[in-house]
Amino acid sequence: MNARESASLSAPRSELPRTTRLRQMLTSTQLEFMMEAHNGLSARIVREAGFKAIWGSGLAISAQFGVRDNNEASWTQVVDTLEFMADASDLPILLDGDTGYGNFNNVRRLVRKLEQRGIAGVCIEDKQFPKTNSFINGERQPLAEIDEFCGKIKAGKDSQADDDFSIVARVEALIAGWGMEEALKRAEAYRQAGADAILIHSKLSRPDEILQFAREWAGRGPLVIVPTKYYSTPTDVFREAGISTVIWANHLIRAATSAMQAVAKEIHASETLVDVEERIATVNEIFRLQDADEYSEAENRYLSASRASGSAIVLAASRGAGLEAVTAERPKVMLPIAGKPLLRWLVDAFKKQGVNDITVVGGYRADAIETAGIKLVVNERHAETSELASLACAADALKSDTVISYGDLLFRSYIVRDLVESEADFSVVVDSSLTEPVNRSVRDFAWCSAPDDRGLFGNKVLLRRVSSELQDGAASGAELPHGRWVGLLNVRGAGRARLQAVLTTLRARPDFDSLDMPALLNALIEAGESIEVQYVHGHWRGVNDLDDFRRAGDFAHGQTPLASAGTGGEAQ
Ligand code: SPV
Ligand code: MG
């Protein structure tokens, strides 16, 4: 495999180098086929259709640039286009190299550059530079001198580094009206000069002269044909004539042209997209052809340690007990706080810390959730279920390091920054300023391995248990809690699979529908996981009732004494 081939990022690898595969096609005893492509996308489409090789058509590549097939595109522009094609598809590409873009010396340089870019072979034709397409006044086009053209073939063969790189010599004698004898004479001279195959071209609507040529050629070397004009010939006729390879030379650029003409005309006339949408490739299909998934996988592989790839799951399925008066039309997370929805404050705070892939689990009035910049999944059973059922709806989002968050939080951005920078597989934020029930909605008390001792800043503290019951003596030994879990859990690396496993175990429980996030934290601890505690002292606020709602605007504006932030809380 040459250097260029191994540099192709997204194309699947085939065992043999492209040059070898092209040579095997040319020399095989069965009839082979090549399809035209003219850019990376069409090269990908040719591969997916099942073809074994690509014809890099001069006509089609010129046409997609909007220029004529008269060497108006420079050879380096053609080679740059081929590079995109070779990257998009692992098929061998035979370039239609026109006349070789100059004399023997240009052919030498062309062959070297093509090899460097993973192109498997080149076809050169015995006309003069600059050429014109064979189907435009072909008979008036001057042919090259036989000796001069043989020199080009030899120069090309002498400069290839890979023995399997192929040079196909194209005979234009029939196109130019010089007759069968001249065509055969030229083909034989080119074979002796080292050509790996002969392309015999015809502009007749019947295959007669091609078949006569093949008979008289009598298998001296592989024959390639381009039946654009004699397209109605049954393919078995070529098989029986002993043709090596058929090139379908321009059919994708023509198909694309008629599709684009029809759609452009229709959209212009109707001034709407509604009639064409079903007939054209979806945007997702374009993403697929561009291999967008590979990018996402690579991002996970190479950016997972950085905050840029962070993701979050936001639990936002509840209407909000105590907030019924303001949530008839929308869920709690869409309540306006200082001019923007609560959820937007949260999303903006995450994005500010590079947590960009945000999945929100909606439920009650999920239709009212603004989806800009987030992915929305819906817990359809939100009325009968609790937080873990919502989390399970977003389990697919646990592909990279993820912050799981209640949806009704406002917090200073350093809290998320410190959380996502934690090296621990599991970490939570606990507010040590709140250890006593302020009102009935206060819950999620946290017992930890040590109290918040800001003198010992940096010491590792582990979560022991989260419960809303202060008298939960069995677990806590009636000890006072060390603070309150604010509703933020960060899961990293291998912790993700372990969290999924614990979630799966909990799902098997008959009471799964009633389980909340603290139940997950406690189950993780019982399963032997260490959950690191990041203590804060205020600087956040939950929105659980109308009073919280009223005060949240002040918090958002940064006007309240932040350290005394009131009730934390949950979204569900
Ligand atoms: C091309 O595809 O550019 C060819 C084949 O050279 S033809 O247009 O038939 O001459
Ligand atoms: Mg051409």
Coordinates of C-alpha atoms and ligand atoms in Angstrom, one line a residue:
M1 CA 0.0 0.0 0.0
N2 CA 1.5 3.3 -1.0
A3 CA 1.8 6.4 1.3
R4 CA -1.3 8.1 -0.1
E5 CA -3.4 5.1 0.3
S6 CA -2.6 4.7 4.0
A7 CA -3.3 8.4 4.4
S8 CA -6.9 8.0 3.3
L9 CA -8.7 8.4 6.6
S10 CA -12.2 7.3 6.1
A11 CA -12.3 4.8 3.3
P12 CA -12.2 1.2 4.3
R13 CA -9.1 -0.6 3.3
S14 CA -8.9 -3.3 0.8
E15 CA -6.2 -6.0 0.9
L16 CA -4.4 -5.2 -2.3
P17 CA -2.9 -1.8 -3.4
R18 CA -5.1 0.1 -5.8
T19 CA -2.5 -0.2 -8.6
T20 CA -2.6 -4.0 -8.3
R21 CA -6.4 -4.1 -8.3
L22 CA -6.5 -2.0 -11.5
R23 CA -3.9 -4.1 -13.2
Q24 CA -5.8 -7.3 -12.3
M25 CA -9.0 -5.8 -13.7
L26 CA -7.3 -5.0 -17.0
T27 CA -5.7 -8.4 -17.3
S28 CA -8.6 -10.5 -16.0
T29 CA -10.3 -12.8 -18.4
Q30 CA -13.8 -11.6 -17.4
L31 CA -15.4 -8.4 -18.6
E32 CA -14.9 -5.6 -16.0
F33 CA -16.6 -2.2 -15.6
M34 CA -15.5 1.2 -14.5
M35 CA -17.8 4.1 -13.6
E36 CA -17.1 7.8 -14.0
A37 CA -16.7 10.0 -11.0
H38 CA -15.7 13.7 -11.0
N39 CA -15.4 14.6 -7.3
G40 CA -15.1 13.1 -3.8
L41 CA -18.9 12.6 -3.4
S42 CA -19.4 10.8 -6.7
A43 CA -16.3 8.7 -6.1
R44 CA -17.9 7.6 -2.8
I45 CA -21.2 6.9 -4.7
V46 CA -19.4 4.7 -7.3
R47 CA -17.8 2.6 -4.5
E48 CA -21.2 2.1 -2.7
A49 CA -22.8 1.1 -6.0
G50 CA -20.4 -1.8 -6.1
F51 CA -18.0 -0.9 -8.9
K52 CA -14.4 -2.0 -8.6
A53 CA -12.8 1.0 -10.2
I54 CA -13.3 4.6 -11.1
W55 CA -12.8 6.4 -14.4
G56 CA -11.6 10.0 -13.7
S57 CA -13.3 11.4 -16.7
G58 CA -11.7 14.5 -18.3
L59 CA -15.1 15.6 -19.6
A60 CA -16.9 15.2 -16.2
I61 CA -14.1 16.8 -14.1
S62 CA -14.1 19.8 -16.5
A63 CA -17.9 19.9 -16.5
Q64 CA -18.1 20.0 -12.7
F65 CA -15.8 23.0 -12.8
G66 CA -18.1 24.5 -15.4
V67 CA -15.3 24.6 -18.0
R68 CA -14.9 22.9 -21.4
D69 CA -13.1 19.6 -22.1
N70 CA -10.3 21.5 -23.8
N71 CA -7.6 21.4 -21.0
E72 CA -9.2 24.6 -19.6
A73 CA -8.8 23.2 -16.1
S74 CA -5.0 22.9 -15.4
W75 CA -3.5 19.5 -14.8
T76 CA -2.8 20.4 -11.2
Q77 CA -6.5 21.3 -10.7
V78 CA -7.4 17.9 -12.1
V79 CA -4.8 16.2 -9.8
D80 CA -6.2 18.1 -6.8
T81 CA -9.7 16.9 -7.6
L82 CA -8.4 13.3 -7.9
E83 CA -6.9 13.6 -4.4
F84 CA -10.4 14.3 -3.0
M85 CA -11.7 11.3 -5.0
A86 CA -8.9 9.0 -3.7
D87 CA -9.6 10.1 -0.1
A88 CA -13.4 9.5 -0.5
S89 CA -13.1 6.1 -2.0
D90 CA -10.6 3.3 -1.8
L91 CA -11.3 2.2 -5.3
P92 CA -8.5 2.3 -8.0
I93 CA -8.8 5.4 -10.1
L94 CA -7.8 5.4 -13.8
L95 CA -7.3 9.0 -14.8
D96 CA -8.4 10.2 -18.2
G97 CA -5.1 12.1 -18.6
D98 CA -6.0 13.5 -22.1
T99 CA -2.8 14.0 -24.0
G100 CA -0.6 13.9 -20.9
Y101 CA -0.8 17.7 -20.7
G102 CA 2.3 18.3 -22.8
N103 CA 5.2 16.3 -24.1
F104 CA 7.1 13.2 -22.7
N105 CA 8.4 15.3 -19.8
N106 CA 4.9 16.4 -18.7
V107 CA 3.9 12.7 -18.7
R108 CA 6.8 11.8 -16.5
R109 CA 5.9 14.4 -14.0
L110 CA 2.2 13.5 -14.2
V111 CA 2.9 9.8 -13.5
R112 CA 5.0 10.7 -10.4
K113 CA 2.4 13.1 -9.0
L114 CA -0.5 10.6 -9.6
E115 CA 1.4 7.8 -7.8
Q116 CA 2.0 10.2 -4.9
R117 CA -1.8 10.7 -4.6
G118 CA -2.8 7.1 -4.8
I119 CA -4.0 7.1 -8.4
A120 CA -3.8 3.6 -10.0
G121 CA -3.2 4.5 -13.6
V122 CA -3.5 7.0 -16.4
C123 CA -5.0 6.9 -19.9
I124 CA -3.3 9.1 -22.5
E125 CA -4.7 9.7 -26.0
D126 CA -2.8 10.2 -29.2
K127 CA -4.0 13.7 -30.0
Q128 CA -2.3 17.1 -29.5
F129 CA -2.4 19.4 -26.6
P130 CA -4.7 21.2 -25.9
K131 CA -7.3 18.5 -26.9
T132 CA -11.0 18.7 -27.6
N133 CA -13.5 16.1 -26.6
S134 CA -13.6 13.3 -29.2
F135 CA -17.3 13.9 -29.8
I136 CA -16.9 17.5 -30.9
N137 CA -15.6 17.6 -34.5
G138 CA -13.5 14.5 -33.9
E139 CA -12.5 14.1 -37.5
R140 CA -10.9 17.5 -37.6
Q141 CA -8.6 16.9 -34.7
P142 CA -4.9 16.3 -35.4
L143 CA -3.4 13.1 -34.2
A144 CA 0.0 12.9 -32.5
E145 CA 3.0 11.4 -34.4
I146 CA 3.2 7.7 -33.6
D147 CA 6.9 7.9 -32.5
E148 CA 6.3 11.0 -30.3
F149 CA 3.3 9.3 -28.6
C150 CA 5.4 6.1 -28.1
G151 CA 8.0 8.3 -26.4
K152 CA 5.4 9.5 -24.0
I153 CA 4.3 6.0 -23.1
K154 CA 8.0 5.0 -22.5
A155 CA 8.7 8.0 -20.5
G156 CA 5.7 7.3 -18.3
K157 CA 6.5 3.7 -17.8
D158 CA 10.1 4.5 -17.0
S159 CA 9.1 7.0 -14.3
Q160 CA 6.6 4.9 -12.4
A161 CA 7.8 3.7 -9.0
D162 CA 5.1 1.0 -8.5
D163 CA 5.3 -1.8 -11.1
D164 CA 1.6 -2.1 -11.1
F165 CA 0.8 1.5 -12.0
S166 CA -1.0 1.2 -15.4
I167 CA -0.6 3.3 -18.5
V168 CA -3.5 2.9 -21.0
A169 CA -2.9 4.2 -24.5
R170 CA -6.0 5.6 -26.3
V171 CA -6.2 5.3 -30.0
E172 CA -8.1 8.1 -31.7
A173 CA -7.6 7.0 -35.3
L174 CA -11.2 5.8 -35.7
I175 CA -12.6 9.1 -34.2
A176 CA -10.4 11.2 -36.5
G177 CA -11.4 9.1 -39.6
W178 CA -7.9 7.6 -40.3
G179 CA -9.3 4.1 -40.7
M180 CA -9.0 0.7 -39.2
E181 CA -5.5 0.0 -40.5
E182 CA -4.1 3.1 -38.9
A183 CA -5.9 2.3 -35.7
L184 CA -4.4 -1.2 -35.5
K185 CA -0.9 0.1 -36.5
R186 CA -1.0 2.6 -33.7
A187 CA -2.3 0.2 -31.1
E188 CA 0.5 -2.3 -31.9
A189 CA 3.1 0.5 -31.7
Y190 CA 1.8 1.6 -28.3
R191 CA 1.7 -2.0 -27.0
Q192 CA 5.3 -2.4 -28.0
A193 CA 6.2 0.9 -26.3
G194 CA 4.9 -0.6 -23.0
A195 CA 1.2 0.3 -22.8
D196 CA -0.6 -1.9 -20.3
A197 CA -3.8 -1.7 -22.3
I198 CA -5.3 -0.1 -25.4
L199 CA -8.4 2.0 -25.3
I200 CA -10.0 2.0 -28.7
H201 CA -12.5 4.7 -29.1
S202 CA -15.4 5.1 -31.5
K203 CA -18.2 7.6 -32.1
L204 CA -20.5 5.4 -34.1
S205 CA -23.8 4.5 -32.8
R206 CA -23.2 0.9 -33.5
P207 CA -20.3 -1.2 -32.2
D208 CA -19.2 -2.4 -35.6
E209 CA -15.7 -0.8 -35.9
I210 CA -14.9 -1.7 -32.2
L211 CA -15.8 -5.3 -32.9
Q212 CA -13.8 -5.4 -36.1
F213 CA -10.9 -3.9 -34.2
A214 CA -11.2 -6.5 -31.4
R215 CA -11.2 -9.3 -34.0
E216 CA -8.1 -8.1 -35.7
W217 CA -6.4 -7.3 -32.5
A218 CA -6.8 -10.9 -31.5
G219 CA -6.1 -10.7 -27.8
R220 CA -2.6 -9.1 -28.1
G221 CA -3.3 -7.1 -24.9
P222 CA -6.2 -5.8 -22.8
L223 CA -8.8 -3.8 -24.8
V224 CA -10.8 -1.0 -23.1
I225 CA -13.9 0.6 -24.7
V226 CA -16.2 3.6 -24.0
P227 CA -19.6 2.8 -25.4
T228 CA -21.1 6.2 -24.8
K229 CA -22.4 6.5 -28.5
Y230 CA -23.1 2.8 -29.1
Y231 CA -24.9 2.5 -25.7
S232 CA -27.7 0.2 -26.9
T233 CA -25.3 -2.6 -27.6
P234 CA -26.0 -5.6 -25.3
T235 CA -23.2 -6.0 -22.9
D236 CA -22.7 -9.7 -23.8
V237 CA -21.6 -8.5 -27.3
F238 CA -18.5 -6.9 -25.6
R239 CA -18.0 -10.1 -23.5
E240 CA -18.0 -12.3 -26.5
A241 CA -15.6 -9.9 -28.3
G242 CA -13.1 -10.4 -25.6
I243 CA -13.1 -6.8 -24.3
S244 CA -11.3 -6.4 -21.0
T245 CA -13.0 -3.3 -19.6
V246 CA -16.0 -1.2 -20.3
I247 CA -16.0 2.4 -19.2
W248 CA -19.3 4.1 -18.4
A249 CA -17.7 7.4 -19.0
N250 CA -20.0 10.3 -18.1
H251 CA -23.2 9.0 -16.6
L252 CA -23.0 10.4 -13.1
I253 CA -22.3 14.0 -14.2
R254 CA -25.2 13.6 -16.6
A255 CA -27.5 12.2 -13.9
A256 CA -26.5 14.9 -11.5
T257 CA -27.1 17.6 -14.2
S258 CA -30.7 16.5 -15.0
A259 CA -31.5 16.2 -11.3
M260 CA -30.1 19.6 -10.5
Q261 CA -31.8 21.2 -13.5
A262 CA -35.2 19.8 -12.5
V263 CA -35.0 20.7 -8.8
A264 CA -33.6 24.2 -9.4
K265 CA -36.4 24.9 -12.0
E266 CA -39.1 23.6 -9.7
I267 CA -38.0 25.5 -6.6
H268 CA -37.6 28.7 -8.6
A269 CA -41.1 28.3 -10.1
S270 CA -42.9 27.2 -6.9
E271 CA -41.0 29.3 -4.4
T272 CA -41.2 26.5 -1.9
L273 CA -39.3 23.4 -0.9
V274 CA -42.3 21.4 0.0
D275 CA -42.7 19.5 -3.4
V276 CA -39.0 18.5 -3.8
E277 CA -38.1 17.5 -0.2
E278 CA -39.2 13.8 -0.6
R279 CA -37.4 13.4 -4.0
I280 CA -33.9 14.6 -3.0
A281 CA -31.2 13.1 -0.8
T282 CA -31.7 14.0 2.9
V283 CA -29.2 16.2 4.6
N284 CA -28.4 13.1 6.8
E285 CA -27.6 11.1 3.6
I286 CA -25.1 13.8 2.7
F287 CA -23.6 13.6 6.2
R288 CA -23.4 9.8 5.8
L289 CA -21.6 10.1 2.5
Q290 CA -19.2 12.6 4.2
D291 CA -18.6 10.0 6.9
A292 CA -19.7 12.4 9.6
D293 CA -20.0 9.5 12.2
E294 CA -16.3 8.8 11.8
Y295 CA -15.6 12.4 12.9
S296 CA -17.7 12.0 16.0
E297 CA -15.9 8.8 16.9
A298 CA -12.5 10.4 16.4
E299 CA -13.6 13.3 18.5
N300 CA -14.4 10.9 21.3
R301 CA -11.1 9.3 20.8
Y302 CA -8.9 12.3 20.6
L303 CA -10.8 15.0 22.5
S304 CA -12.1 12.9 25.4
A305 CA -9.6 14.3 27.8
S306 CA -10.5 17.9 26.9
R307 CA -13.5 19.9 28.0
A308 CA -14.4 20.6 24.4
S309 CA -16.0 17.2 24.0
G310 CA -18.0 17.2 27.2
S311 CA -21.6 16.3 27.2
A312 CA -24.5 16.7 29.6
I313 CA -27.8 15.1 30.3
V314 CA -30.3 17.5 31.7
L315 CA -33.4 16.0 33.5
A316 CA -36.2 18.3 32.7
A317 CA -39.4 16.2 32.5
S318 CA -41.3 17.7 35.4
R319 CA -44.0 20.3 35.5
G320 CA -42.7 21.4 39.0
A321 CA -44.6 20.7 42.1
G322 CA -45.5 24.0 43.8
L323 CA -45.2 25.8 40.5
E324 CA -48.6 24.8 38.9
A325 CA -49.7 28.4 38.7
V326 CA -47.0 29.2 36.2
T327 CA -46.5 25.9 34.4
A328 CA -49.8 25.3 32.6
E329 CA -48.3 25.9 29.3
R330 CA -44.7 24.9 29.8
P331 CA -42.5 22.7 31.9
K332 CA -40.6 24.2 34.8
V333 CA -37.3 24.5 32.8
M334 CA -39.0 26.9 30.4
L335 CA -39.9 29.4 33.1
P336 CA -38.4 32.8 32.3
I337 CA -35.7 33.9 34.7
A338 CA -34.4 37.4 34.2
G339 CA -35.5 37.4 30.5
K340 CA -34.5 33.9 29.4
P341 CA -35.7 30.4 30.2
L342 CA -34.2 28.6 33.1
L343 CA -33.0 25.9 30.8
R344 CA -31.2 28.4 28.6
W345 CA -29.2 29.7 31.7
L346 CA -28.2 26.1 32.3
V347 CA -27.3 25.3 28.7
D348 CA -25.3 28.6 28.4
A349 CA -23.4 27.8 31.6
F350 CA -22.5 24.3 30.3
K351 CA -21.5 25.7 26.9
K352 CA -19.3 28.3 28.5
Q353 CA -17.3 25.4 30.0
G354 CA -17.0 23.5 26.7
V355 CA -19.9 21.1 27.5
N356 CA -21.5 21.4 24.1
D357 CA -23.3 18.1 23.5
I358 CA -26.3 18.6 25.7
T359 CA -29.2 16.1 25.8
V360 CA -32.3 17.3 27.6
V361 CA -34.9 14.8 28.7
G362 CA -38.3 16.4 28.5
G363 CA -41.6 15.1 29.6
Y364 CA -44.4 17.4 30.7
R365 CA -45.1 19.9 27.8
A366 CA -41.9 18.8 26.1
D367 CA -43.3 20.5 23.0
A368 CA -42.6 23.8 24.7
I369 CA -38.9 23.2 25.2
E370 CA -36.7 25.3 23.0
T371 CA -34.4 22.9 21.2
A372 CA -31.8 25.4 19.9
G373 CA -28.3 24.0 20.7
I374 CA -29.6 20.9 22.5
K375 CA -30.8 17.4 21.7
L376 CA -34.3 16.7 23.1
V377 CA -35.4 13.2 24.1
V378 CA -38.8 12.7 25.6
N379 CA -39.7 10.5 28.6
E380 CA -43.2 9.7 27.3
R381 CA -44.1 8.1 30.7
H382 CA -43.1 11.1 32.7
A383 CA -46.4 11.3 34.5
E384 CA -45.9 7.9 36.1
T385 CA -42.1 7.8 36.4
S386 CA -39.3 9.5 38.2
E387 CA -35.8 10.7 37.5
L388 CA -34.1 7.4 36.7
A389 CA -36.7 6.5 34.0
S390 CA -35.9 9.9 32.4
L391 CA -32.1 9.2 32.7
A392 CA -32.7 5.8 31.0
C393 CA -34.3 7.6 28.0
A394 CA -30.9 9.4 27.5
A395 CA -28.7 6.5 28.1
D396 CA -27.4 6.7 24.5
A397 CA -26.0 10.1 25.3
L398 CA -23.4 8.6 27.7
K399 CA -20.9 8.2 24.9
S400 CA -18.4 10.6 26.3
D401 CA -17.7 12.1 29.7
T402 CA -21.0 13.4 30.9
V403 CA -22.4 15.8 33.5
I404 CA -25.9 14.6 34.6
S405 CA -27.8 17.5 35.9
Y406 CA -31.2 18.5 37.2
G407 CA -32.9 21.0 34.9
D408 CA -33.9 23.6 37.5
L409 CA -30.4 24.8 38.5
L410 CA -28.7 28.1 38.4
F411 CA -25.1 28.1 39.4
R412 CA -21.9 30.1 39.1
S413 CA -19.9 28.7 36.1
Y414 CA -16.8 27.7 38.2
I415 CA -18.9 24.9 39.7
V416 CA -19.2 23.1 36.4
R417 CA -15.7 24.0 35.4
D418 CA -14.3 22.3 38.5
L419 CA -16.7 19.4 38.1
V420 CA -15.7 18.6 34.5
E421 CA -12.0 19.0 35.3
S422 CA -12.2 16.3 38.1
E423 CA -10.1 13.2 37.3
A424 CA -12.5 11.0 39.2
D425 CA -14.8 8.5 37.4
F426 CA -17.7 9.9 39.5
S427 CA -17.9 13.3 41.2
V428 CA -20.7 15.3 42.7
V429 CA -21.2 18.8 43.9
V430 CA -22.3 19.1 47.6
D431 CA -23.2 22.5 49.2
S432 CA -21.9 22.5 52.7
S433 CA -23.8 25.7 53.6
L434 CA -27.1 23.8 53.8
T435 CA -27.4 21.1 56.4
E436 CA -30.8 21.8 57.8
P437 CA -34.3 21.7 56.3
V438 CA -35.4 25.2 55.4
N439 CA -38.7 24.2 54.0
R440 CA -40.4 21.0 52.8
S441 CA -38.9 21.1 49.4
V442 CA -35.4 20.8 50.6
R443 CA -34.0 17.4 50.0
D444 CA -31.0 15.4 48.8
F445 CA -28.9 15.7 52.0
A446 CA -25.5 14.4 51.6
W447 CA -23.3 12.4 54.1
C448 CA -19.7 12.4 53.2
S449 CA -16.4 10.9 54.4
A450 CA -15.4 14.2 55.9
P451 CA -17.0 17.6 56.5
D452 CA -16.1 20.6 54.3
D453 CA -13.0 21.9 55.9
R454 CA -11.8 24.7 53.8
G455 CA -8.5 24.7 55.6
L456 CA -7.9 21.2 54.1
F457 CA -8.8 22.3 50.6
G458 CA -7.8 19.7 48.1
N459 CA -8.3 16.7 50.4
K460 CA -10.2 13.9 48.8
V461 CA -13.7 13.5 50.3
L462 CA -16.1 10.7 49.2
L463 CA -19.9 10.6 49.2
R464 CA -21.4 8.1 51.6
R465 CA -25.1 8.5 51.0
V466 CA -27.7 10.9 49.7
S467 CA -31.2 11.0 51.3
S468 CA -34.0 13.4 51.9
E469 CA -34.7 11.8 55.3
L470 CA -32.6 13.5 57.9
Q471 CA -33.4 10.8 60.4
D472 CA -32.1 8.1 58.1
G473 CA -30.3 6.6 61.0
A474 CA -29.6 3.2 59.4
A475 CA -27.3 4.7 56.9
S476 CA -26.0 7.8 58.5
G477 CA -25.9 6.8 62.1
A478 CA -28.1 9.8 62.8
E479 CA -25.2 12.0 62.0
L480 CA -26.0 15.4 60.7
P481 CA -25.5 15.6 57.0
H482 CA -22.4 17.4 55.6
G483 CA -24.4 19.3 53.1
R484 CA -26.7 18.9 50.2
W485 CA -26.2 17.4 46.8
V486 CA -27.0 20.2 44.4
G487 CA -28.1 17.9 41.5
L488 CA -24.8 17.6 39.5
L489 CA -23.0 14.3 38.9
N490 CA -20.0 14.0 36.5
V491 CA -19.2 10.6 35.0
R492 CA -15.9 10.0 33.3
G493 CA -14.1 7.4 31.3
A494 CA -14.7 3.8 32.5
G495 CA -17.2 5.2 35.0
R496 CA -19.7 5.5 32.2
A497 CA -20.0 1.8 31.5
R498 CA -20.2 1.1 35.3
L499 CA -23.0 3.6 35.7
Q500 CA -24.8 2.0 32.8
A501 CA -24.4 -1.4 34.5
V502 CA -25.8 -0.1 37.8
L503 CA -28.7 1.6 35.9
T504 CA -29.5 -1.7 34.2
T505 CA -29.6 -3.5 37.6
L506 CA -31.9 -0.8 39.0
R507 CA -34.2 -1.1 35.9
A508 CA -34.9 -4.7 36.8
R509 CA -36.4 -3.6 40.2
P510 CA -40.2 -3.4 40.4
D511 CA -40.0 0.1 41.9
F512 CA -37.7 1.5 39.1
D513 CA -40.4 3.9 38.0
S514 CA -40.2 5.7 41.4
L515 CA -36.4 5.8 41.7
D516 CA -34.7 9.2 41.7
M517 CA -31.1 10.3 41.2
P518 CA -30.1 9.8 44.9
A519 CA -31.2 6.2 44.5
L520 CA -28.6 5.9 41.6
L521 CA -25.9 7.6 43.7
N522 CA -26.6 5.2 46.6
A523 CA -26.6 2.2 44.3
L524 CA -23.2 3.2 42.9
I525 CA -21.8 3.5 46.4
E526 CA -23.3 0.1 47.4
A527 CA -21.7 -1.3 44.2
G528 CA -18.3 -0.2 45.6
E529 CA -17.8 2.9 43.5
S530 CA -16.0 6.0 44.9
I531 CA -17.9 9.2 44.3
E532 CA -15.7 12.2 44.9
V533 CA -17.2 15.3 46.6
Q534 CA -16.6 18.8 45.4
Y535 CA -17.8 21.0 48.2
V536 CA -19.2 24.5 47.4
H537 CA -20.6 27.0 49.8
G538 CA -23.7 28.5 48.1
H539 CA -23.2 30.0 44.6
W540 CA -26.1 28.0 43.2
R541 CA -29.9 28.0 43.4
G542 CA -32.6 25.5 42.6
V543 CA -36.1 26.5 41.5
N544 CA -38.7 24.4 43.4
D545 CA -41.5 26.8 44.3
L546 CA -42.8 30.2 43.5
D547 CA -40.6 31.8 46.1
D548 CA -37.5 30.2 44.5
F549 CA -38.8 31.3 41.1
R550 CA -39.2 34.9 42.3
R551 CA -35.7 35.0 43.8
A552 CA -34.0 33.2 40.9
G553 CA -34.1 36.3 38.8
D554 CA -32.1 38.1 41.3
F555 CA -29.6 35.3 41.4
A556 CA -29.4 35.2 37.7
H557 CA -28.6 38.9 37.7
G558 CA -26.0 38.2 40.4
Q559 CA -27.8 40.7 42.8
T560 CA -28.3 38.5 45.8
P561 CA -25.7 37.7 48.4
L562 CA -24.7 34.5 46.6
A563 CA -23.3 32.6 49.5
S564 CA -26.7 32.5 51.1
A565 CA -28.4 31.0 48.2
G566 CA -31.6 29.3 49.4
T567 CA -33.1 26.1 48.4
G568 CA -31.4 23.7 46.1
G569 CA -33.5 21.1 44.4
E570 CA -34.5 18.7 41.8
A571 CA -36.0 19.0 38.4
Q572 CA -38.3 16.0 38.5
Ligands
SPV1 C1 -14.0 11.3 -21.0 O1 -14.8 10.8 -20.2 O2 -13.5 12.5 -20.7 C2 -13.5 10.7 -22.2 C3 -14.4 9.7 -22.8 O3 -12.5 11.0 -22.6 S1 -15.2 10.6 -24.0 O4 -15.8 11.7 -23.5 O5 -16.1 9.6 -24.6 O6 -14.2 10.9 -25.1
MG2 MG -11.7 12.7 -21.9

